[in-house]
Every structure is written in structure tokens, then in C-alpha cells.
mmCIF file of C-alpha atoms in Angstrom:
data_model
loop_
_atom_site.group_PDB
_atom_site.id
_atom_site.type_symbol
_atom_site.label_atom_id
_atom_site.label_comp_id
_atom_site.label_asym_id
_atom_site.label_seq_id
_atom_site.Cartn_x
_atom_site.Cartn_y
_atom_site.Cartn_z
ATOM 1 C CA MET Z 96 288.739 189.416 67.247
ATOM 2 C CA THR Z 97 285.926 188.050 69.345
ATOM 3 C CA SER Z 98 284.881 184.431 69.594
ATOM 4 C CA LEU Z 99 281.618 182.611 70.219
ATOM 5 C CA ARG Z 100 281.220 179.669 72.548
ATOM 6 C CA ARG Z 101 278.420 177.787 74.239
ATOM 7 C CA ALA Z 102 277.215 179.335 77.491
ATOM 8 C CA ASP Z 103 278.218 176.368 79.610
ATOM 9 C CA ARG Z 104 280.723 177.814 82.069
ATOM 10 C CA PRO Z 105 279.938 178.746 85.663
ATOM 11 C CA GLY Z 106 278.694 182.308 85.785
ATOM 12 C CA ASP Z 107 277.534 182.478 82.150
ATOM 13 C CA LEU Z 108 273.814 182.306 82.870
ATOM 14 C CA GLY Z 109 274.078 184.726 85.776
ATOM 15 C CA TRP Z 110 276.035 187.101 83.566
ATOM 16 C CA ILE Z 111 273.247 187.038 80.975
ATOM 17 C CA VAL Z 112 270.756 188.216 83.603
ATOM 18 C CA MET Z 113 273.082 190.807 85.133
ATOM 19 C CA ALA Z 114 274.230 192.229 81.799
ATOM 20 C CA HIS Z 115 270.666 192.633 80.552
ATOM 21 C CA GLY Z 116 269.631 194.434 83.734
ATOM 22 C CA GLU Z 117 272.596 196.802 83.653
ATOM 23 C CA VAL Z 118 272.764 197.490 79.919
ATOM 24 C CA TYR Z 119 269.052 198.097 79.417
ATOM 25 C CA GLU Z 120 268.828 200.324 82.473
ATOM 26 C CA ARG Z 121 271.653 202.478 81.097
ATOM 27 C CA GLN Z 122 270.369 202.464 77.530
ATOM 28 C CA PHE Z 123 266.616 202.800 78.033
ATOM 29 C CA GLY Z 124 266.055 203.453 81.741
ATOM 30 C CA TRP Z 125 264.253 200.121 82.165
ATOM 31 C CA ASP Z 126 263.552 198.967 85.683
ATOM 32 C CA THR Z 127 264.164 195.603 87.345
ATOM 33 C CA SER Z 128 260.986 194.118 85.881
ATOM 34 C CA PHE Z 129 262.996 193.578 82.686
ATOM 35 C CA GLU Z 130 265.802 191.881 84.590
ATOM 36 C CA SER Z 131 263.161 189.691 86.219
ATOM 37 C CA LEU Z 132 261.835 188.682 82.793
ATOM 38 C CA VAL Z 133 265.344 187.756 81.630
ATOM 39 C CA ALA Z 134 265.940 185.867 84.877
ATOM 40 C CA GLN Z 135 262.819 183.782 84.213
ATOM 41 C CA VAL Z 136 263.924 183.019 80.638
ATOM 42 C CA VAL Z 137 267.346 181.958 81.895
ATOM 43 C CA ALA Z 138 265.875 179.944 84.791
ATOM 44 C CA ASP Z 139 263.551 178.074 82.419
ATOM 45 C CA TYR Z 140 266.518 177.277 80.193
ATOM 46 C CA ALA Z 141 268.767 176.240 83.082
ATOM 47 C CA GLY Z 142 266.042 174.110 84.612
ATOM 48 C CA GLY Z 143 266.035 171.524 81.885
ATOM 49 C CA HIS Z 144 266.843 172.478 78.315
ATOM 50 C CA ASP Z 145 267.438 169.798 75.722
ATOM 51 C CA PRO Z 146 270.966 170.432 74.371
ATOM 52 C CA ASP Z 147 269.998 168.859 71.037
ATOM 53 C CA THR Z 148 267.331 171.488 70.397
ATOM 54 C CA GLU Z 149 268.137 174.410 72.716
ATOM 55 C CA THR Z 150 271.355 176.215 73.501
ATOM 56 C CA ALA Z 151 272.905 179.537 74.439
ATOM 57 C CA TRP Z 152 276.036 181.310 73.274
ATOM 58 C CA ILE Z 153 278.442 183.798 74.771
ATOM 59 C CA ALA Z 154 280.575 186.146 72.693
ATOM 60 C CA GLU Z 155 283.975 186.800 74.240
ATOM 61 C CA SER Z 156 286.528 189.523 73.682
ATOM 62 C CA PRO Z 157 290.125 188.523 72.913
ATOM 63 C CA ALA Z 158 290.839 189.038 76.636
ATOM 64 C CA GLY Z 159 288.159 186.474 77.514
ATOM 65 C CA GLU Z 160 285.583 188.991 78.769
ATOM 66 C CA ARG Z 161 281.943 188.297 78.028
ATOM 67 C CA ALA Z 162 280.721 190.713 75.367
ATOM 68 C CA GLY Z 163 277.363 189.337 74.205
ATOM 69 C CA CYS Z 164 274.881 186.487 74.294
ATOM 70 C CA VAL Z 165 271.887 184.850 72.669
ATOM 71 C CA MET Z 166 269.696 181.784 73.298
ATOM 72 C CA LEU Z 167 267.593 179.510 71.148
ATOM 73 C CA VAL Z 168 264.790 177.711 72.977
ATOM 74 C CA ALA Z 169 261.938 175.455 71.949
ATOM 75 C CA THR Z 170 258.354 176.677 72.000
ATOM 76 C CA ASP Z 171 255.083 174.809 72.522
ATOM 77 C CA GLN Z 172 254.628 174.735 68.736
ATOM 78 C CA PRO Z 173 256.282 171.785 66.990
ATOM 79 C CA GLY Z 174 259.111 172.900 64.710
ATOM 80 C CA VAL Z 175 259.163 176.454 66.077
ATOM 81 C CA ALA Z 176 261.991 177.863 68.185
ATOM 82 C CA GLN Z 177 262.382 181.235 69.844
ATOM 83 C CA LEU Z 178 265.453 183.440 69.737
ATOM 84 C CA ARG Z 179 265.887 184.990 73.180
ATOM 85 C CA VAL Z 180 268.065 187.436 75.121
ATOM 86 C CA LEU Z 181 270.250 188.817 72.322
ATOM 87 C CA LEU Z 182 272.654 191.323 73.834
ATOM 88 C CA VAL Z 183 275.931 192.972 72.908
ATOM 89 C CA THR Z 184 277.641 195.066 75.571
ATOM 90 C CA GLU Z 185 278.234 198.735 74.884
ATOM 91 C CA ALA Z 186 282.014 198.202 74.675
ATOM 92 C CA ALA Z 187 281.622 195.529 71.978
ATOM 93 C CA ARG Z 188 279.078 197.258 69.754
ATOM 94 C CA GLY Z 189 279.989 197.993 66.173
ATOM 95 C CA LEU Z 190 282.058 194.805 65.807
ATOM 96 C CA GLY Z 191 279.308 192.758 64.168
ATOM 97 C CA LEU Z 192 278.807 190.556 67.228
ATOM 98 C CA GLY Z 193 275.021 190.783 67.191
ATOM 99 C CA GLY Z 194 274.939 189.502 63.623
ATOM 100 C CA LYS Z 195 277.403 186.705 64.432
ATOM 101 C CA LEU Z 196 275.335 185.610 67.418
ATOM 102 C CA VAL Z 197 272.123 185.547 65.372
ATOM 103 C CA THR Z 198 273.840 183.705 62.499
ATOM 104 C CA GLU Z 199 275.093 181.037 64.920
ATOM 105 C CA CYS Z 200 271.662 180.765 66.501
ATOM 106 C CA LEU Z 201 269.935 180.287 63.147
ATOM 107 C CA ALA Z 202 272.491 177.720 61.961
ATOM 108 C CA PHE Z 203 271.813 175.706 65.110
ATOM 109 C CA ALA Z 204 268.051 176.043 64.581
ATOM 110 C CA ARG Z 205 268.387 174.612 61.073
ATOM 111 C CA GLU Z 206 270.563 171.724 62.301
ATOM 112 C CA ALA Z 207 268.056 170.995 65.073
ATOM 113 C CA GLY Z 208 265.270 170.712 62.482
ATOM 114 C CA TYR Z 209 263.237 173.818 63.250
ATOM 115 C CA HIS Z 210 261.209 175.271 60.378
ATOM 116 C CA ARG Z 211 260.596 178.681 61.968
ATOM 117 C CA VAL Z 212 262.219 180.944 64.522
ATOM 118 C CA ASP Z 213 260.218 183.618 66.327
ATOM 119 C CA LEU Z 214 261.376 186.396 68.612
ATOM 120 C CA TRP Z 215 259.823 189.094 70.735
ATOM 121 C CA THR Z 216 261.323 192.535 71.133
ATOM 122 C CA VAL Z 217 260.181 196.105 71.598
ATOM 123 C CA ASP Z 218 260.199 198.948 69.118
ATOM 124 C CA GLU Z 219 262.905 200.820 71.059
ATOM 125 C CA CYS Z 220 265.500 198.154 70.232
ATOM 126 C CA ALA Z 221 266.300 199.572 66.786
ATOM 127 C CA SER Z 222 269.827 198.105 66.523
ATOM 128 C CA ALA Z 223 268.599 194.605 67.283
ATOM 129 C CA ARG Z 224 265.724 195.055 64.857
ATOM 130 C CA ARG Z 225 268.184 195.913 62.068
ATOM 131 C CA ILE Z 226 270.082 192.681 62.816
ATOM 132 C CA TYR Z 227 266.869 190.659 62.706
ATOM 133 C CA GLN Z 228 265.775 192.266 59.446
ATOM 134 C CA ALA Z 229 269.199 191.650 57.888
ATOM 135 C CA HIS Z 230 268.735 187.945 58.675
ATOM 136 C CA GLY Z 231 265.307 187.887 57.005
ATOM 137 C CA PHE Z 232 262.983 188.171 59.995
ATOM 138 C CA THR Z 233 259.696 189.911 59.258
ATOM 139 C CA LEU Z 234 257.359 191.700 61.639
ATOM 140 C CA ARG Z 235 254.372 189.483 62.370
ATOM 141 C CA SER Z 236 252.547 191.558 64.963
ATOM 142 C CA GLU Z 237 252.885 194.411 67.398
ATOM 143 C CA ALA Z 238 250.891 195.528 70.395
ATOM 144 C CA PRO Z 239 251.144 197.858 73.373
ATOM 145 C CA HIS Z 240 253.046 196.353 76.300
ATOM 146 C CA PRO Z 241 253.178 197.734 79.845
ATOM 147 C CA GLY Z 242 256.932 197.833 79.482
ATOM 148 C CA PHE Z 243 259.681 197.928 82.021
ATOM 149 C CA GLY Z 244 259.059 201.194 83.808
ATOM 150 C CA TYR Z 245 257.034 202.823 81.037
ATOM 151 C CA PRO Z 246 254.831 201.573 78.170
ATOM 152 C CA VAL Z 247 256.455 200.217 75.013
ATOM 153 C CA THR Z 248 255.302 198.547 71.823
ATOM 154 C CA GLY Z 249 256.016 194.822 71.800
ATOM 155 C CA GLN Z 250 256.827 193.205 68.484
ATOM 156 C CA THR Z 251 256.833 189.588 67.331
ATOM 157 C CA TRP Z 252 259.158 188.787 64.433
ATOM 158 C CA SER Z 253 259.406 185.489 62.520
ATOM 159 C CA LEU Z 254 261.761 183.803 60.110
ATOM 160 C CA THR Z 255 260.832 180.741 58.064
ATOM 161 C CA LEU Z 256 263.893 178.524 57.730
ATOM 162 C CA ARG Z 257 264.624 176.795 54.465
#
């Protein structure tokens, strides 16, 4: 059984960057430009997030190994948050961790008073997309994106919270 906790231990934020770089290179062949994007997201969060309205989670295996992550951060739009950096390691896939991480993220968003949560992904991330759809997110827009070593289709998804 895995557990979720706040990403507040030394090494957690660095692990988020490293894991994204390694996992997405293996899975999709993405280059370090993706890791750089994740590093910027994490640096922005680390540089001054408001713990009442923004947080990050780590999923851990029973042995205490990091197995997944997700963040919820504020946007420039009042009442709108963004779900960021959802990841489940290859070894932990199929255990429902992605869904648990998103559920926790959305519960926090509701408690923090957000009325909508947006996210950006690419069309290649089919497993993540299924998780988002299962939670009620709908595709708002898509457009070509230069990608992370080759072109992809970027997608913006939204969920209105009740």
C-alpha cells in the first residue's frame, strides 16, 4: 500500500525534476528541454509558494521510496489553480496512484477556495489524460507545440469545481 504526503522533505523537489527527466526520456524519448521546464515549475514553487493555496505531494511505496508526485499552484487568474507535474514511476504504475494524487490535489483545491483547476499536457500522455478525464476534466484547447525533442500537440484541460 502506498501513501501520500506533502513534498516537504529535503530532496523531494529535486526528485520531482530528476524523475520527470528520467521517466519521460525513457517513455517518450524527450530531451532535457522537458526537464528544464519541470525545473522551472519546481523553482517557481520553491521560491515562494503560499502553503494555504499551493502545495505538492509525494506518493511513497511501503518501503518509503518516492513513487509519484503532483503539484497544485495558483495562476494569475483569481480562483483558478493549475495542476502540475503529475508523475507515477514505471514501477508504481497500475496501483491507482495517479488517480489518488489527482484526487488529493482537487480536494485541496476545493478547500483552498478555487473554482477551477486547469492543466497543460500533451497528446502523447494518454494514461494521464485518462486520469484527468475520470476526474471530470474536459479538453479546452489544443495546439501544436515545439515539444521536447520533436513536435507534439499541447492540450489545456479544465475542471470547474463545485
